[in-house]
Each structure stands twice: as C-alpha cells, then as structure tokens.
Amino acid sequence: MQYLGEIISLVVAFSWTITALCSEVASKRLGALQLNVFRMLLSMLLLSVTLWIFTGNPLPMYADAKTWLWLILSGVVGYVLGDYCLFNSYILIGSRFGQLFMTLAPIAAAISSWFILGERLSSQAIAGMVVTVTGIGISVLNKGATHKVSLKLPLKGVLFGIGAGVGQGVGLVLSKVGMNYYANSIPDGMDSVTNLLPFASTFIRAIAGLVGFVAVMAVRKEFYTMKLAMKDRKGVNTAIGATLTGPFIGVSLSLMAVQYTEAGIASTLMALTPIFILWPAYVLFKQRVTVKEIIGAVISVVGVSLFFL
C-alpha cells in the first residue's frame, strides 16, 4: 500500500495526542508519582506478554552487563527524570504546553550525542535548535505594555516542561547505546529476539523507572497514596488509556512506521502531536488557544523536522 508508513506515522501522532490528554487527566487525579508507578507496572506487564508471545520468554534474553547498565541509565533519565517532569508539567501548564516543550527532546538528543557518541552537530541541526526554541518562545512569552518580555505560564511548570524534553532526549541517546550493546550480544540466528529488541530494551528501562519511582515514593513515605489513587476509577481508566496508547501502541506503531517509510519522514510526522493536541485541548478542557500559540507550535515542529529531513 502506497504511503502506508506515512499513514502509520500520523496514527502514531494521534495516538500520542490521546496519551497526552489522558495523562493530563490521570496526573491531576492520581498524582504524577502515582501515575508513573502505575504506568511502569502496566507497561512491564504488556511488554512481558508481548515478549512471551513472540520469543517464548517473558523476560529480555541475552542482555549482557553493559546492555543493562546503559538501559538502566536510560530508564532513570528518560522515565524517572523525564516522565516525572512531563506529568508534573501536565498538572501545572496542561498537556498541550507540556507536549510543546517535548520538541526540546531532539535538541537534548543532538547535544548529548555530541558528548556521548562523538556525533557531529550539523549546521542543519543547529538551525533546527534555533527554530524550535523560537517557536516555543512565541508560544509561552508575552510582551507587556512596557515592552518587557515575561512568561505567561508558571515558572515551575516551564521548568518541568524543559526537564521533560531534556530527559526524553538524553534518555533516548543512552537507550541507543544500550540497544547497540544488546544487538551485539544476541547470538546469530535469533531473529525473533532481534526483532523484539526495542520491546526488550523498553522492558529493562521500565524496570529502572519502576525502581526509581518506588524509591522516591519510599523517601517521601507516600506508599499509602497508591491505595487511595487506585480507588479513583476515572483516574485509573485514563491511566490505562495513557499506557495503552503511549508506551505500548505508540511505540509499536512507531517501530512499524520506520519499516515502511524513511525514518526522517516518519519522525517528522510523529512530531506533529503539539499541533494535533490544540483542538482537543480546547474542546475537552476549554483551554483558550491563541493564534500566536498555534504559530509557535507550527514553528517548533518545523524546527524538529530540520533534525530529520
């Protein structure tokens, strides 16, 4: 089928839009920490079932020590730092602005790849950084009567948004290193394991995320809050929706998309979530969306596209 990869990529962007909207509701009802613990447990269950069906083993196979080390680091940075910041940003500034700050992830990934992997920063990537930050600035900054520029969002929410984008980007690079070690440790002829490598890697990252979130909960002495959170039926249902459409369906379809079209095209189309989320955020949450915010979101996505095209 012509344009199958492009169609799947658009479906992924819609899927992640649903994830963001569900996560905003679930974060506000359950709490960011409680939601993340629930997500890690459910995603581990789904990933384990997937691995068992396709490889015959519910746990990651053939992962060596270096694989575990880098993927655990990725889980700590991407999940414990990134997702905790992301869901707190949903509480403070809403999912549409939270997703806007996620366009910072390619910038963080490019810079960390430069430090960790020695990859060159191209002039196109630098241009993408400038365009992306400009788009975010247009969306979140106001100019008052005295011509002073100020934030129109709570500073704490903005910092959480930045932390989410940085955590996602750096976590992605650490994950790439871990997956490279993983691929080298799988014996020849084990195609079923190789094909499920991203899912097995995500499972290891989820273990790190769960341990990290549980540790934070232990330090805060908030284990009792999980029992209270699980009594909120609407919060639990939206948390399930966020987990199914995000780390499970979204990840699965994103891997499928790059099989049917160029990775750059797929990545750009999947980065449309900050634009797709504007209308449902207005309809569902009655959030006022200005022309300037729409322009800013479009510019930031254009900046992201420069990293991939």
PDB file of C-alpha atoms in Angstrom:
ATOM      1  CA  MET A   1       0.000   0.000   0.000  1.00  0.00           C
ATOM      2  CA  GLN A   2       1.387   3.396  -1.023  1.00  0.00           C
ATOM      3  CA  TYR A   3       2.134   5.844   1.808  1.00  0.00           C
ATOM      4  CA  LEU A   4       1.490   3.136   4.429  1.00  0.00           C
ATOM      5  CA  GLY A   5       4.436   4.327   6.520  1.00  0.00           C
ATOM      6  CA  GLU A   6       3.245   7.926   6.377  1.00  0.00           C
ATOM      7  CA  ILE A   7      -0.278   6.899   7.394  1.00  0.00           C
ATOM      8  CA  ILE A   8       1.042   4.857  10.324  1.00  0.00           C
ATOM      9  CA  SER A   9       3.209   7.817  11.401  1.00  0.00           C
ATOM     10  CA  LEU A  10       0.151  10.075  11.505  1.00  0.00           C
ATOM     11  CA  VAL A  11      -1.701   7.443  13.532  1.00  0.00           C
ATOM     12  CA  VAL A  12       1.223   7.468  15.994  1.00  0.00           C
ATOM     13  CA  ALA A  13       0.955  11.260  16.345  1.00  0.00           C
ATOM     14  CA  PHE A  14      -2.775  10.893  17.069  1.00  0.00           C
ATOM     15  CA  SER A  15      -2.051   8.061  19.496  1.00  0.00           C
ATOM     16  CA  TRP A  16       0.441  10.187  21.406  1.00  0.00           C
ATOM     17  CA  THR A  17      -2.083  13.028  21.419  1.00  0.00           C
ATOM     18  CA  ILE A  18      -4.544  10.743  23.188  1.00  0.00           C
ATOM     19  CA  THR A  19      -1.740   9.694  25.537  1.00  0.00           C
ATOM     20  CA  ALA A  20      -1.037  13.311  26.481  1.00  0.00           C
ATOM     21  CA  LEU A  21      -4.716  14.136  27.050  1.00  0.00           C
ATOM     22  CA  CYS A  22      -5.296  11.011  29.167  1.00  0.00           C
ATOM     23  CA  SER A  23      -2.085  11.673  31.085  1.00  0.00           C
ATOM     24  CA  GLU A  24      -3.186  15.210  31.932  1.00  0.00           C
ATOM     25  CA  VAL A  25      -6.432  13.917  33.431  1.00  0.00           C
ATOM     26  CA  ALA A  26      -4.733  10.996  35.204  1.00  0.00           C
ATOM     27  CA  SER A  27      -1.903  13.182  36.575  1.00  0.00           C
ATOM     28  CA  LYS A  28      -4.345  15.639  38.092  1.00  0.00           C
ATOM     29  CA  ARG A  29      -6.485  12.880  39.621  1.00  0.00           C
ATOM     30  CA  LEU A  30      -3.858  10.357  40.747  1.00  0.00           C
ATOM     31  CA  GLY A  31      -0.716  12.469  41.081  1.00  0.00           C
ATOM     32  CA  ALA A  32       2.361  12.418  38.828  1.00  0.00           C
ATOM     33  CA  LEU A  33       4.332   9.980  41.001  1.00  0.00           C
ATOM     34  CA  GLN A  34       1.413   7.594  41.495  1.00  0.00           C
ATOM     35  CA  LEU A  35       0.597   7.636  37.770  1.00  0.00           C
ATOM     36  CA  ASN A  36       4.186   6.809  36.850  1.00  0.00           C
ATOM     37  CA  VAL A  37       4.316   3.818  39.218  1.00  0.00           C
ATOM     38  CA  PHE A  38       1.056   2.526  37.717  1.00  0.00           C
ATOM     39  CA  ARG A  39       2.312   3.100  34.147  1.00  0.00           C
ATOM     40  CA  MET A  40       5.586   1.283  34.767  1.00  0.00           C
ATOM     41  CA  LEU A  41       3.804  -1.745  36.226  1.00  0.00           C
ATOM     42  CA  LEU A  42       1.230  -1.945  33.434  1.00  0.00           C
ATOM     43  CA  SER A  43       3.741  -1.345  30.628  1.00  0.00           C
ATOM     44  CA  MET A  44       6.036  -4.047  32.064  1.00  0.00           C
ATOM     45  CA  LEU A  45       3.095  -6.458  32.065  1.00  0.00           C
ATOM     46  CA  LEU A  46       2.169  -5.656  28.454  1.00  0.00           C
ATOM     47  CA  LEU A  47       5.782  -5.837  27.280  1.00  0.00           C
ATOM     48  CA  SER A  48       6.335  -9.116  29.114  1.00  0.00           C
ATOM     49  CA  VAL A  49       3.281 -10.683  27.444  1.00  0.00           C
ATOM     50  CA  THR A  50       4.495  -9.415  24.057  1.00  0.00           C
ATOM     51  CA  LEU A  51       7.968 -10.910  24.583  1.00  0.00           C
ATOM     52  CA  TRP A  52       6.491 -14.210  25.753  1.00  0.00           C
ATOM     53  CA  ILE A  53       4.203 -14.492  22.697  1.00  0.00           C
ATOM     54  CA  PHE A  54       6.912 -13.755  20.126  1.00  0.00           C
ATOM     55  CA  THR A  55      10.093 -15.110  21.773  1.00  0.00           C
ATOM     56  CA  GLY A  56       8.769 -17.737  24.181  1.00  0.00           C
ATOM     57  CA  ASN A  57      10.304 -15.929  27.165  1.00  0.00           C
ATOM     58  CA  PRO A  58       8.564 -13.143  29.137  1.00  0.00           C
ATOM     59  CA  LEU A  59      11.904 -11.570  30.094  1.00  0.00           C
ATOM     60  CA  PRO A  60      14.654  -9.933  27.978  1.00  0.00           C
ATOM     61  CA  MET A  61      17.004 -12.587  26.605  1.00  0.00           C
ATOM     62  CA  TYR A  62      20.798 -12.394  26.049  1.00  0.00           C
ATOM     63  CA  ALA A  63      21.215  -8.884  27.505  1.00  0.00           C
ATOM     64  CA  ASP A  64      24.765  -8.526  28.857  1.00  0.00           C
ATOM     65  CA  ALA A  65      26.017  -6.334  31.725  1.00  0.00           C
ATOM     66  CA  LYS A  66      26.775  -3.319  29.506  1.00  0.00           C
ATOM     67  CA  THR A  67      23.304  -3.538  27.999  1.00  0.00           C
ATOM     68  CA  TRP A  68      21.696  -3.481  31.443  1.00  0.00           C
ATOM     69  CA  LEU A  69      23.925  -0.620  32.608  1.00  0.00           C
ATOM     70  CA  TRP A  70      23.136   1.735  29.720  1.00  0.00           C
ATOM     71  CA  LEU A  71      19.447   0.858  29.553  1.00  0.00           C
ATOM     72  CA  ILE A  72      19.079   1.323  33.311  1.00  0.00           C
ATOM     73  CA  LEU A  73      20.732   4.743  32.981  1.00  0.00           C
ATOM     74  CA  SER A  74      18.331   5.472  30.132  1.00  0.00           C
ATOM     75  CA  GLY A  75      15.366   4.447  32.278  1.00  0.00           C
ATOM     76  CA  VAL A  76      16.470   6.648  35.153  1.00  0.00           C
ATOM     77  CA  VAL A  77      16.989   9.691  32.926  1.00  0.00           C
ATOM     78  CA  GLY A  78      14.106   9.117  30.494  1.00  0.00           C
ATOM     79  CA  TYR A  79      11.475   7.848  32.926  1.00  0.00           C
ATOM     80  CA  VAL A  80      12.353   8.928  36.458  1.00  0.00           C
ATOM     81  CA  LEU A  81      13.509  12.401  35.404  1.00  0.00           C
ATOM     82  CA  GLY A  82      11.757  12.897  32.061  1.00  0.00           C
ATOM     83  CA  ASP A  83       8.320  11.413  32.700  1.00  0.00           C
ATOM     84  CA  TYR A  84       8.114  12.723  36.251  1.00  0.00           C
ATOM     85  CA  CYS A  85       8.767  16.219  34.912  1.00  0.00           C
ATOM     86  CA  LEU A  86       6.362  15.671  31.999  1.00  0.00           C
ATOM     87  CA  PHE A  87       3.400  14.642  34.137  1.00  0.00           C
ATOM     88  CA  ASN A  88       4.039  17.433  36.608  1.00  0.00           C
ATOM     89  CA  SER A  89       4.073  19.849  33.674  1.00  0.00           C
ATOM     90  CA  TYR A  90       0.662  18.478  32.643  1.00  0.00           C
ATOM     91  CA  ILE A  91      -0.643  19.376  36.107  1.00  0.00           C
ATOM     92  CA  LEU A  92       0.789  22.895  36.097  1.00  0.00           C
ATOM     93  CA  ILE A  93       0.601  24.037  32.453  1.00  0.00           C
ATOM     94  CA  GLY A  94      -1.545  21.392  30.711  1.00  0.00           C
ATOM     95  CA  SER A  95      -0.773  18.708  28.151  1.00  0.00           C
ATOM     96  CA  ARG A  96      -0.649  20.980  25.087  1.00  0.00           C
ATOM     97  CA  PHE A  97       2.158  23.114  26.551  1.00  0.00           C
ATOM     98  CA  GLY A  98       3.780  20.009  28.015  1.00  0.00           C
ATOM     99  CA  GLN A  99       3.895  18.471  24.544  1.00  0.00           C
ATOM    100  CA  LEU A 100       5.236  21.719  23.121  1.00  0.00           C
ATOM    101  CA  PHE A 101       8.241  21.508  25.435  1.00  0.00           C
ATOM    102  CA  MET A 102       8.790  17.925  24.291  1.00  0.00           C
ATOM    103  CA  THR A 103      10.021  19.397  20.995  1.00  0.00           C
ATOM    104  CA  LEU A 104      13.170  20.159  23.002  1.00  0.00           C
ATOM    105  CA  ALA A 105      13.946  16.416  23.036  1.00  0.00           C
ATOM    106  CA  PRO A 106      15.736  16.393  19.632  1.00  0.00           C
ATOM    107  CA  ILE A 107      17.919  19.291  20.818  1.00  0.00           C
ATOM    108  CA  ALA A 108      18.861  17.434  24.001  1.00  0.00           C
ATOM    109  CA  ALA A 109      19.455  14.262  21.988  1.00  0.00           C
ATOM    110  CA  ALA A 110      21.687  16.056  19.476  1.00  0.00           C
ATOM    111  CA  ILE A 111      23.812  17.722  22.166  1.00  0.00           C
ATOM    112  CA  SER A 112      24.128  14.555  24.274  1.00  0.00           C
ATOM    113  CA  SER A 113      25.020  12.544  21.149  1.00  0.00           C
ATOM    114  CA  TRP A 114      27.795  15.045  20.547  1.00  0.00           C
ATOM    115  CA  PHE A 115      29.123  14.491  24.097  1.00  0.00           C
ATOM    116  CA  ILE A 116      28.495  10.758  24.494  1.00  0.00           C
ATOM    117  CA  LEU A 117      28.835   9.358  20.971  1.00  0.00           C
ATOM    118  CA  GLY A 118      31.037  11.982  19.363  1.00  0.00           C
ATOM    119  CA  GLU A 119      28.466  12.635  16.626  1.00  0.00           C
ATOM    120  CA  ARG A 120      28.887  15.862  14.675  1.00  0.00           C
ATOM    121  CA  LEU A 121      26.420  18.714  15.150  1.00  0.00           C
ATOM    122  CA  SER A 122      25.449  19.724  11.608  1.00  0.00           C
ATOM    123  CA  SER A 123      24.512  23.267  10.647  1.00  0.00           C
ATOM    124  CA  GLN A 124      21.012  21.995   9.852  1.00  0.00           C
ATOM    125  CA  ALA A 125      20.672  20.576  13.377  1.00  0.00           C
ATOM    126  CA  ILE A 126      21.810  23.894  14.872  1.00  0.00           C
ATOM    127  CA  ALA A 127      19.253  25.690  12.703  1.00  0.00           C
ATOM    128  CA  GLY A 128      16.628  23.247  13.958  1.00  0.00           C
ATOM    129  CA  MET A 129      17.535  24.118  17.557  1.00  0.00           C
ATOM    130  CA  VAL A 130      17.142  27.835  16.903  1.00  0.00           C
ATOM    131  CA  VAL A 131      13.813  27.411  15.086  1.00  0.00           C
ATOM    132  CA  THR A 132      12.411  25.060  17.751  1.00  0.00           C
ATOM    133  CA  VAL A 133      13.330  27.348  20.650  1.00  0.00           C
ATOM    134  CA  THR A 134      11.922  30.320  18.726  1.00  0.00           C
ATOM    135  CA  GLY A 135       8.604  28.518  18.268  1.00  0.00           C
ATOM    136  CA  ILE A 136       8.407  27.667  21.960  1.00  0.00           C
ATOM    137  CA  GLY A 137       9.270  31.256  22.865  1.00  0.00           C
ATOM    138  CA  ILE A 138       6.485  32.617  20.666  1.00  0.00           C
ATOM    139  CA  SER A 139       4.003  30.323  22.419  1.00  0.00           C
ATOM    140  CA  VAL A 140       4.964  30.918  26.051  1.00  0.00           C
ATOM    141  CA  LEU A 141       6.249  34.514  26.186  1.00  0.00           C
ATOM    142  CA  ASN A 142       4.235  37.696  26.468  1.00  0.00           C
ATOM    143  CA  LYS A 143       5.240  41.284  25.783  1.00  0.00           C
ATOM    144  CA  GLY A 144       3.568  43.730  28.181  1.00  0.00           C
ATOM    145  CA  ALA A 145       2.664  47.380  27.764  1.00  0.00           C
ATOM    146  CA  THR A 146       6.151  48.374  28.924  1.00  0.00           C
ATOM    147  CA  HIS A 147       7.655  46.080  26.221  1.00  0.00           C
ATOM    148  CA  LYS A 148       9.048  43.779  28.902  1.00  0.00           C
ATOM    149  CA  VAL A 149       9.003  40.100  27.962  1.00  0.00           C
ATOM    150  CA  SER A 150       7.521  37.768  30.558  1.00  0.00           C
ATOM    151  CA  LEU A 151       6.314  34.195  30.886  1.00  0.00           C
ATOM    152  CA  LYS A 152       2.581  33.662  30.623  1.00  0.00           C
ATOM    153  CA  LEU A 153       2.935  30.278  32.301  1.00  0.00           C
ATOM    154  CA  PRO A 154       4.004  29.336  35.858  1.00  0.00           C
ATOM    155  CA  LEU A 155       7.807  29.188  36.024  1.00  0.00           C
ATOM    156  CA  LYS A 156       7.695  25.836  37.839  1.00  0.00           C
ATOM    157  CA  GLY A 157       5.582  24.355  35.045  1.00  0.00           C
ATOM    158  CA  VAL A 158       8.000  25.672  32.409  1.00  0.00           C
ATOM    159  CA  LEU A 159      10.966  24.161  34.271  1.00  0.00           C
ATOM    160  CA  PHE A 160       9.164  20.831  34.457  1.00  0.00           C
ATOM    161  CA  GLY A 161       8.471  21.078  30.707  1.00  0.00           C
ATOM    162  CA  ILE A 162      12.140  21.746  29.962  1.00  0.00           C
ATOM    163  CA  GLY A 163      13.152  18.863  32.244  1.00  0.00           C
ATOM    164  CA  ALA A 164      10.758  16.569  30.384  1.00  0.00           C
ATOM    165  CA  GLY A 165      12.210  17.437  26.975  1.00  0.00           C
ATOM    166  CA  VAL A 166      15.803  17.122  28.188  1.00  0.00           C
ATOM    167  CA  GLY A 167      15.118  13.835  29.990  1.00  0.00           C
ATOM    168  CA  GLN A 168      13.440  12.381  26.919  1.00  0.00           C
ATOM    169  CA  GLY A 169      16.269  13.416  24.584  1.00  0.00           C
ATOM    170  CA  VAL A 170      19.176  12.286  26.759  1.00  0.00           C
ATOM    171  CA  GLY A 171      17.347   9.089  27.698  1.00  0.00           C
ATOM    172  CA  LEU A 172      16.932   8.318  24.004  1.00  0.00           C
ATOM    173  CA  VAL A 173      20.679   8.571  23.375  1.00  0.00           C
ATOM    174  CA  LEU A 174      21.506   6.389  26.394  1.00  0.00           C
ATOM    175  CA  SER A 175      18.930   3.909  25.120  1.00  0.00           C
ATOM    176  CA  LYS A 176      20.600   3.885  21.699  1.00  0.00           C
ATOM    177  CA  VAL A 177      23.940   2.972  23.294  1.00  0.00           C
ATOM    178  CA  GLY A 178      22.303   0.211  25.324  1.00  0.00           C
ATOM    179  CA  MET A 179      20.467  -1.199  22.316  1.00  0.00           C
ATOM    180  CA  ASN A 180      23.721  -1.300  20.323  1.00  0.00           C
ATOM    181  CA  TYR A 181      25.325  -3.407  23.068  1.00  0.00           C
ATOM    182  CA  TYR A 182      22.177  -5.546  23.192  1.00  0.00           C
ATOM    183  CA  ALA A 183      22.211  -6.179  19.428  1.00  0.00           C
ATOM    184  CA  ASN A 184      25.846  -7.318  19.619  1.00  0.00           C
ATOM    185  CA  SER A 185      25.100  -9.729  22.484  1.00  0.00           C
ATOM    186  CA  ILE A 186      22.308 -11.622  20.676  1.00  0.00           C
ATOM    187  CA  PRO A 187      23.553 -14.847  19.014  1.00  0.00           C
ATOM    188  CA  ASP A 188      23.256 -15.214  15.241  1.00  0.00           C
ATOM    189  CA  GLY A 189      20.051 -16.798  14.026  1.00  0.00           C
ATOM    190  CA  MET A 190      17.891 -15.489  16.877  1.00  0.00           C
ATOM    191  CA  ASP A 191      15.730 -13.332  14.624  1.00  0.00           C
ATOM    192  CA  SER A 192      12.706 -13.436  16.943  1.00  0.00           C
ATOM    193  CA  VAL A 193      14.770 -11.885  19.741  1.00  0.00           C
ATOM    194  CA  THR A 194      16.420  -9.355  17.426  1.00  0.00           C
ATOM    195  CA  ASN A 195      13.059  -8.209  16.042  1.00  0.00           C
ATOM    196  CA  LEU A 196      11.726  -7.641  19.557  1.00  0.00           C
ATOM    197  CA  LEU A 197      14.888  -5.869  20.744  1.00  0.00           C
ATOM    198  CA  PRO A 198      13.171  -2.451  21.183  1.00  0.00           C
ATOM    199  CA  PHE A 199      10.472  -4.045  23.346  1.00  0.00           C
ATOM    200  CA  ALA A 200      13.000  -5.963  25.450  1.00  0.00           C
ATOM    201  CA  SER A 201      15.038  -2.770  25.853  1.00  0.00           C
ATOM    202  CA  THR A 202      11.942  -0.848  26.904  1.00  0.00           C
ATOM    203  CA  PHE A 203      11.221  -3.569  29.477  1.00  0.00           C
ATOM    204  CA  ILE A 204      14.661  -3.070  31.058  1.00  0.00           C
ATOM    205  CA  ARG A 205      14.154   0.711  31.052  1.00  0.00           C
ATOM    206  CA  ALA A 206      10.763   0.226  32.707  1.00  0.00           C
ATOM    207  CA  ILE A 207      12.376  -1.823  35.494  1.00  0.00           C
ATOM    208  CA  ALA A 208      14.727   1.090  36.193  1.00  0.00           C
ATOM    209  CA  GLY A 209      11.817   3.514  36.061  1.00  0.00           C
ATOM    210  CA  LEU A 210       9.705   1.476  38.471  1.00  0.00           C
ATOM    211  CA  VAL A 211      12.566   1.080  40.961  1.00  0.00           C
ATOM    212  CA  GLY A 212      13.303   4.804  40.736  1.00  0.00           C
ATOM    213  CA  PHE A 213       9.706   5.902  41.273  1.00  0.00           C
ATOM    214  CA  VAL A 214       9.217   3.432  44.134  1.00  0.00           C
ATOM    215  CA  ALA A 215      12.417   4.754  45.740  1.00  0.00           C
ATOM    216  CA  VAL A 216      11.110   8.327  45.517  1.00  0.00           C
ATOM    217  CA  MET A 217       7.811   7.188  46.999  1.00  0.00           C
ATOM    218  CA  ALA A 218       9.678   5.427  49.840  1.00  0.00           C
ATOM    219  CA  VAL A 219      11.728   8.534  50.647  1.00  0.00           C
ATOM    220  CA  ARG A 220       8.535  10.598  50.757  1.00  0.00           C
ATOM    221  CA  LYS A 221       6.730   7.873  52.732  1.00  0.00           C
ATOM    222  CA  GLU A 222       3.836   8.001  50.267  1.00  0.00           C
ATOM    223  CA  PHE A 223       3.105   4.319  49.682  1.00  0.00           C
ATOM    224  CA  TYR A 224      -0.342   4.820  51.201  1.00  0.00           C
ATOM    225  CA  THR A 225      -1.217   7.179  48.346  1.00  0.00           C
ATOM    226  CA  MET A 226      -1.199   4.313  45.809  1.00  0.00           C
ATOM    227  CA  LYS A 227      -4.108   2.632  47.560  1.00  0.00           C
ATOM    228  CA  LEU A 228      -6.039   5.894  47.584  1.00  0.00           C
ATOM    229  CA  ALA A 229      -5.199   6.586  43.922  1.00  0.00           C
ATOM    230  CA  MET A 230      -6.389   3.143  42.788  1.00  0.00           C
ATOM    231  CA  LYS A 231      -9.839   3.893  44.213  1.00  0.00           C
ATOM    232  CA  ASP A 232     -10.284   6.683  41.659  1.00  0.00           C
ATOM    233  CA  ARG A 233     -11.980   4.781  38.830  1.00  0.00           C
ATOM    234  CA  LYS A 234     -11.799   7.638  36.305  1.00  0.00           C
ATOM    235  CA  GLY A 235      -8.153   8.279  37.135  1.00  0.00           C
ATOM    236  CA  VAL A 236      -7.255   4.588  36.742  1.00  0.00           C
ATOM    237  CA  ASN A 237      -9.175   4.280  33.450  1.00  0.00           C
ATOM    238  CA  THR A 238      -7.415   7.303  31.946  1.00  0.00           C
ATOM    239  CA  ALA A 239      -4.084   5.956  33.231  1.00  0.00           C
ATOM    240  CA  ILE A 240      -4.769   2.673  31.410  1.00  0.00           C
ATOM    241  CA  GLY A 241      -5.639   4.634  28.269  1.00  0.00           C
ATOM    242  CA  ALA A 242      -2.428   6.655  28.569  1.00  0.00           C
ATOM    243  CA  THR A 243      -0.343   3.489  28.941  1.00  0.00           C
ATOM    244  CA  LEU A 244      -2.006   1.599  26.080  1.00  0.00           C
ATOM    245  CA  THR A 245      -1.825   4.475  23.576  1.00  0.00           C
ATOM    246  CA  GLY A 246       1.654   5.603  24.634  1.00  0.00           C
ATOM    247  CA  PRO A 247       4.379   3.139  25.633  1.00  0.00           C
ATOM    248  CA  PHE A 248       2.557   0.160  24.098  1.00  0.00           C
ATOM    249  CA  ILE A 249       0.588   1.048  20.929  1.00  0.00           C
ATOM    250  CA  GLY A 250       2.523   4.249  20.192  1.00  0.00           C
ATOM    251  CA  VAL A 251       5.926   2.590  20.462  1.00  0.00           C
ATOM    252  CA  SER A 252       4.795  -0.466  18.466  1.00  0.00           C
ATOM    253  CA  LEU A 253       3.383   1.601  15.602  1.00  0.00           C
ATOM    254  CA  SER A 254       6.389   3.953  15.573  1.00  0.00           C
ATOM    255  CA  LEU A 255       8.684   0.970  15.042  1.00  0.00           C
ATOM    256  CA  MET A 256       6.372  -0.256  12.270  1.00  0.00           C
ATOM    257  CA  ALA A 257       6.291   3.175  10.608  1.00  0.00           C
ATOM    258  CA  VAL A 258      10.040   3.296  10.000  1.00  0.00           C
ATOM    259  CA  GLN A 259       9.805  -0.090   8.250  1.00  0.00           C
ATOM    260  CA  TYR A 260       7.553   1.356   5.547  1.00  0.00           C
ATOM    261  CA  THR A 261       8.957   4.849   5.034  1.00  0.00           C
ATOM    262  CA  GLU A 262      12.137   6.837   5.623  1.00  0.00           C
ATOM    263  CA  ALA A 263      12.968   7.424   9.275  1.00  0.00           C
ATOM    264  CA  GLY A 264      13.173  11.197   8.738  1.00  0.00           C
ATOM    265  CA  ILE A 265       9.697  11.400   7.249  1.00  0.00           C
ATOM    266  CA  ALA A 266       8.246   9.152   9.963  1.00  0.00           C
ATOM    267  CA  SER A 267       9.922  11.122  12.777  1.00  0.00           C
ATOM    268  CA  THR A 268       8.675  14.439  11.408  1.00  0.00           C
ATOM    269  CA  LEU A 269       5.073  13.235  11.047  1.00  0.00           C
ATOM    270  CA  MET A 270       5.142  11.683  14.516  1.00  0.00           C
ATOM    271  CA  ALA A 271       6.322  15.033  15.918  1.00  0.00           C
ATOM    272  CA  LEU A 272       3.014  16.693  14.953  1.00  0.00           C
ATOM    273  CA  THR A 273       1.468  15.982  18.370  1.00  0.00           C
ATOM    274  CA  PRO A 274       1.897  19.604  19.655  1.00  0.00           C
ATOM    275  CA  ILE A 275      -0.279  20.727  16.710  1.00  0.00           C
ATOM    276  CA  PHE A 276      -2.810  17.891  16.847  1.00  0.00           C
ATOM    277  CA  ILE A 277      -3.411  18.452  20.564  1.00  0.00           C
ATOM    278  CA  LEU A 278      -4.542  22.089  20.207  1.00  0.00           C
ATOM    279  CA  TRP A 279      -8.122  21.414  19.106  1.00  0.00           C
ATOM    280  CA  PRO A 280      -8.991  18.570  21.570  1.00  0.00           C
ATOM    281  CA  ALA A 281      -7.429  20.588  24.424  1.00  0.00           C
ATOM    282  CA  TYR A 282      -9.771  23.435  23.526  1.00  0.00           C
ATOM    283  CA  VAL A 283     -12.826  21.163  23.239  1.00  0.00           C
ATOM    284  CA  LEU A 284     -12.192  18.882  26.220  1.00  0.00           C
ATOM    285  CA  PHE A 285     -10.510  21.225  28.680  1.00  0.00           C
ATOM    286  CA  LYS A 286     -11.889  24.571  27.445  1.00  0.00           C
ATOM    287  CA  GLN A 287      -8.323  25.867  27.148  1.00  0.00           C
ATOM    288  CA  ARG A 288      -8.101  29.103  25.180  1.00  0.00           C
ATOM    289  CA  VAL A 289      -5.837  28.714  22.164  1.00  0.00           C
ATOM    290  CA  THR A 290      -4.456  31.886  20.570  1.00  0.00           C
ATOM    291  CA  VAL A 291      -3.237  32.389  17.020  1.00  0.00           C
ATOM    292  CA  LYS A 292       0.226  33.113  18.397  1.00  0.00           C
ATOM    293  CA  GLU A 293       0.280  29.763  20.206  1.00  0.00           C
ATOM    294  CA  ILE A 294      -0.727  27.954  17.011  1.00  0.00           C
ATOM    295  CA  ILE A 295       2.025  29.727  15.070  1.00  0.00           C
ATOM    296  CA  GLY A 296       4.537  28.926  17.808  1.00  0.00           C
ATOM    297  CA  ALA A 297       3.578  25.229  17.792  1.00  0.00           C
ATOM    298  CA  VAL A 298       3.904  25.049  13.992  1.00  0.00           C
ATOM    299  CA  ILE A 299       7.325  26.750  14.083  1.00  0.00           C
ATOM    300  CA  SER A 300       8.601  24.421  16.804  1.00  0.00           C
ATOM    301  CA  VAL A 301       7.518  21.365  14.784  1.00  0.00           C
ATOM    302  CA  VAL A 302       9.223  22.810  11.694  1.00  0.00           C
ATOM    303  CA  GLY A 303      12.360  23.123  13.827  1.00  0.00           C
ATOM    304  CA  VAL A 304      12.054  19.462  14.813  1.00  0.00           C
ATOM    305  CA  SER A 305      11.731  18.469  11.137  1.00  0.00           C
ATOM    306  CA  LEU A 306      15.122  20.046  10.412  1.00  0.00           C
ATOM    307  CA  PHE A 307      16.737  17.385  12.596  1.00  0.00           C
ATOM    308  CA  PHE A 308      15.366  14.557  10.469  1.00  0.00           C
ATOM    309  CA  LEU A 309      14.876  15.744   6.855  1.00  0.00           C
TER     310      LEU A 309
END
